[in-house]
mmCIF file of C-alpha atoms in Angstrom:
data_model
loop_
_atom_site.group_PDB
_atom_site.id
_atom_site.type_symbol
_atom_site.label_atom_id
_atom_site.label_comp_id
_atom_site.label_asym_id
_atom_site.label_seq_id
_atom_site.Cartn_x
_atom_site.Cartn_y
_atom_site.Cartn_z
ATOM 1 C CA MET P 1 152.946 -91.720 30.267
ATOM 2 C CA LEU P 2 155.688 -92.346 28.248
ATOM 3 C CA PHE P 3 156.313 -95.570 25.479
ATOM 4 C CA GLY P 4 159.932 -96.300 24.711
ATOM 5 C CA SER P 5 159.439 -96.893 20.810
ATOM 6 C CA PRO P 6 160.502 -100.630 20.693
ATOM 7 C CA PHE P 7 161.632 -100.304 16.764
ATOM 8 C CA SER P 8 163.543 -97.106 17.185
ATOM 9 C CA PHE P 9 166.998 -96.458 15.953
ATOM 10 C CA CYS P 10 169.337 -93.545 16.213
ATOM 11 C CA PHE P 11 172.403 -93.799 14.047
ATOM 12 C CA PHE P 12 174.717 -91.661 11.611
ATOM 13 C CA SER P 13 174.321 -92.576 7.950
ATOM 14 C CA THR P 14 177.234 -91.806 5.633
ATOM 15 C CA LEU P 15 176.357 -91.618 1.884
ATOM 16 C CA HIS P 16 179.805 -91.522 -0.185
ATOM 17 C CA GLY P 17 179.838 -89.409 -3.441
ATOM 18 C CA LYS P 18 178.668 -90.993 -6.172
ATOM 19 C CA SER P 19 176.405 -93.206 -4.784
ATOM 20 C CA SER P 20 172.511 -93.723 -4.199
ATOM 21 C CA ILE P 21 170.313 -95.586 -1.919
ATOM 22 C CA LYS P 22 167.355 -97.087 -4.254
ATOM 23 C CA ALA P 23 163.785 -96.258 -3.626
ATOM 24 C CA HIS P 24 162.516 -98.326 -0.748
ATOM 25 C CA SER P 25 160.090 -98.017 2.039
ATOM 26 C CA GLY P 26 159.770 -98.737 5.777
ATOM 27 C CA PRO P 27 157.895 -101.735 6.857
ATOM 28 C CA MET P 28 155.305 -99.789 9.064
ATOM 29 C CA ASN P 29 153.724 -96.353 9.390
ATOM 30 C CA LEU P 30 154.230 -96.403 13.092
ATOM 31 C CA ARG P 31 157.090 -94.273 13.264
ATOM 32 C CA LEU P 32 158.810 -91.200 11.560
ATOM 33 C CA ARG P 33 162.255 -90.697 10.826
ATOM 34 C CA MET P 34 164.239 -87.588 11.497
ATOM 35 C CA HIS P 35 167.309 -86.831 9.048
ATOM 36 C CA LEU P 36 169.525 -84.503 10.491
ATOM 37 C CA PRO P 37 172.299 -83.475 7.795
ATOM 38 C CA LEU P 38 175.434 -82.753 9.541
ATOM 39 C CA VAL P 39 177.679 -82.730 6.563
ATOM 40 C CA VAL P 40 176.515 -81.957 3.117
ATOM 41 C CA PRO P 41 178.646 -81.450 0.330
ATOM 42 C CA LYS P 42 178.703 -78.380 -1.409
ATOM 43 C CA LYS P 43 180.846 -78.937 -4.509
ATOM 44 C CA LYS P 44 178.783 -79.610 -7.650
ATOM 45 C CA PRO P 45 176.178 -76.902 -8.209
ATOM 46 C CA SER P 46 172.265 -78.237 -7.971
ATOM 47 C CA THR P 47 169.441 -77.614 -10.194
ATOM 48 C CA ASP P 48 165.850 -76.856 -9.394
ATOM 49 C CA THR P 49 164.767 -80.152 -10.721
ATOM 50 C CA HIS P 50 167.926 -82.217 -9.398
ATOM 51 C CA PRO P 51 169.646 -81.490 -6.394
ATOM 52 C CA ALA P 52 173.178 -82.678 -6.106
ATOM 53 C CA VAL P 53 172.911 -84.144 -2.595
ATOM 54 C CA GLY P 54 169.157 -84.967 -2.079
ATOM 55 C CA ILE P 55 166.003 -87.048 -1.131
ATOM 56 C CA ARG P 56 162.997 -87.860 -2.679
ATOM 57 C CA VAL P 57 159.738 -89.074 -0.806
ATOM 58 C CA ALA P 58 156.773 -89.843 -2.802
ATOM 59 C CA ASP P 59 156.741 -87.268 -5.508
ATOM 60 C CA GLN P 60 158.536 -84.557 -3.426
ATOM 61 C CA GLN P 61 161.963 -83.767 -3.691
ATOM 62 C CA ARG P 62 164.265 -82.003 -1.203
ATOM 63 C CA LYS P 63 168.025 -81.145 -0.855
ATOM 64 C CA TRP P 64 169.952 -81.429 2.185
ATOM 65 C CA HIS P 65 170.673 -78.301 3.958
ATOM 66 C CA GLU P 66 173.260 -78.787 6.773
ATOM 67 C CA GLY P 67 171.383 -78.594 10.713
ATOM 68 C CA SER P 68 168.031 -78.488 8.806
ATOM 69 C CA ALA P 69 166.198 -81.991 9.850
ATOM 70 C CA ILE P 70 163.750 -83.188 7.569
ATOM 71 C CA ILE P 71 161.255 -85.506 9.278
ATOM 72 C CA LEU P 72 159.494 -88.365 7.072
ATOM 73 C CA ASP P 73 157.029 -91.057 7.181
ATOM 74 C CA ASP P 74 159.401 -93.488 6.062
ATOM 75 C CA SER P 75 156.389 -96.349 4.945
ATOM 76 C CA TYR P 76 156.499 -94.253 1.701
ATOM 77 C CA VAL P 77 158.504 -95.117 -0.964
ATOM 78 C CA HIS P 78 162.056 -92.622 -0.721
ATOM 79 C CA GLU P 79 165.242 -92.718 -1.994
ATOM 80 C CA VAL P 80 168.581 -90.391 -1.553
ATOM 81 C CA TRP P 81 171.468 -89.931 -3.796
ATOM 82 C CA ASN P 82 175.042 -87.972 -3.649
ATOM 83 C CA ASP P 83 176.178 -86.917 -7.173
ATOM 84 C CA THR P 84 179.364 -85.124 -5.520
ATOM 85 C CA ASP P 85 182.665 -86.429 -4.816
ATOM 86 C CA GLU P 86 182.186 -85.894 -1.043
ATOM 87 C CA PRO P 87 180.424 -87.959 1.581
ATOM 88 C CA ARG P 88 176.925 -86.762 3.181
ATOM 89 C CA VAL P 89 176.639 -87.432 6.699
ATOM 90 C CA LEU P 90 173.082 -87.580 8.565
ATOM 91 C CA PHE P 91 172.088 -88.308 12.124
ATOM 92 C CA LEU P 92 168.781 -90.509 11.986
ATOM 93 C CA LEU P 93 166.521 -90.658 14.901
ATOM 94 C CA ASP P 94 163.201 -92.537 14.953
ATOM 95 C CA LEU P 95 160.111 -91.246 16.652
ATOM 96 C CA TRP P 96 156.409 -92.527 17.585
ATOM 97 C CA HIS P 97 154.186 -91.319 14.718
ATOM 98 C CA PRO P 98 151.757 -88.622 16.010
ATOM 99 C CA ASP P 99 148.591 -90.062 15.194
ATOM 100 C CA ILE P 100 149.480 -93.283 17.380
ATOM 101 C CA ILE P 101 147.432 -93.034 20.375
ATOM 102 C CA ASN P 102 149.158 -93.601 23.837
ATOM 103 C CA GLU P 103 146.853 -97.032 24.355
ATOM 104 C CA GLU P 104 148.354 -98.354 20.727
ATOM 105 C CA LYS P 105 151.760 -97.263 22.098
ATOM 106 C CA GLU P 106 151.026 -99.540 25.232
ATOM 107 C CA LYS P 107 149.780 -102.328 22.969
ATOM 108 C CA ILE P 108 152.577 -102.203 20.544
ATOM 109 C CA SER P 109 155.345 -102.048 22.850
ATOM 110 C CA ASN P 110 153.659 -105.028 24.693
ATOM 111 C CA MET P 111 153.673 -107.097 21.443
ATOM 112 C CA PHE P 112 157.503 -106.332 20.602
ATOM 113 C CA ASP P 113 158.454 -106.971 24.474
ATOM 114 C CA PHE P 114 156.281 -110.473 24.101
ATOM 115 C CA ALA P 115 158.014 -111.240 20.628
ATOM 116 C CA ARG P 116 161.383 -110.340 22.162
ATOM 117 C CA GLY P 117 160.928 -112.515 25.349
ATOM 118 C CA LYS P 118 160.167 -115.302 22.937
ATOM 119 C CA GLY P 119 163.269 -114.770 20.780
ATOM 120 C CA TRP P 120 161.194 -114.267 17.856
ATOM 121 C CA ILE P 121 162.888 -110.670 17.657
ATOM 122 C CA GLY P 122 166.139 -109.037 18.994
ATOM 123 C CA LYS P 123 167.793 -110.968 22.156
ATOM 124 C CA LYS P 124 165.905 -112.790 24.511
ATOM 125 C CA SER P 125 165.430 -110.938 27.798
ATOM 126 C CA SER P 126 166.391 -112.729 31.011
#
């Protein structure tokens, strides 16, 4: 049985040069978030200890490689940065966490549908 993820998103994320997104965490551990780098600047050399364009999740740090996805549980504290002058572009996609069983997916989806129907989240269903 397939369940649509009630909290799922897919979107493009552009991080302009000389910018960062401070350490933060997602609201729950029901999902994993895939980051697929589409454009990664190569102008400024990276070091082993601090890539010019990268991500830190908990105590692990990675640099981006075009076309190589990173999948993370975004309930862990994470941050990203771009120390170059060029923009970095990712495609992000939310997926069910693999530890969530079908019965839980169904109940979670029903809970979100109920809240949406009451107008507590999203748009009210007609």
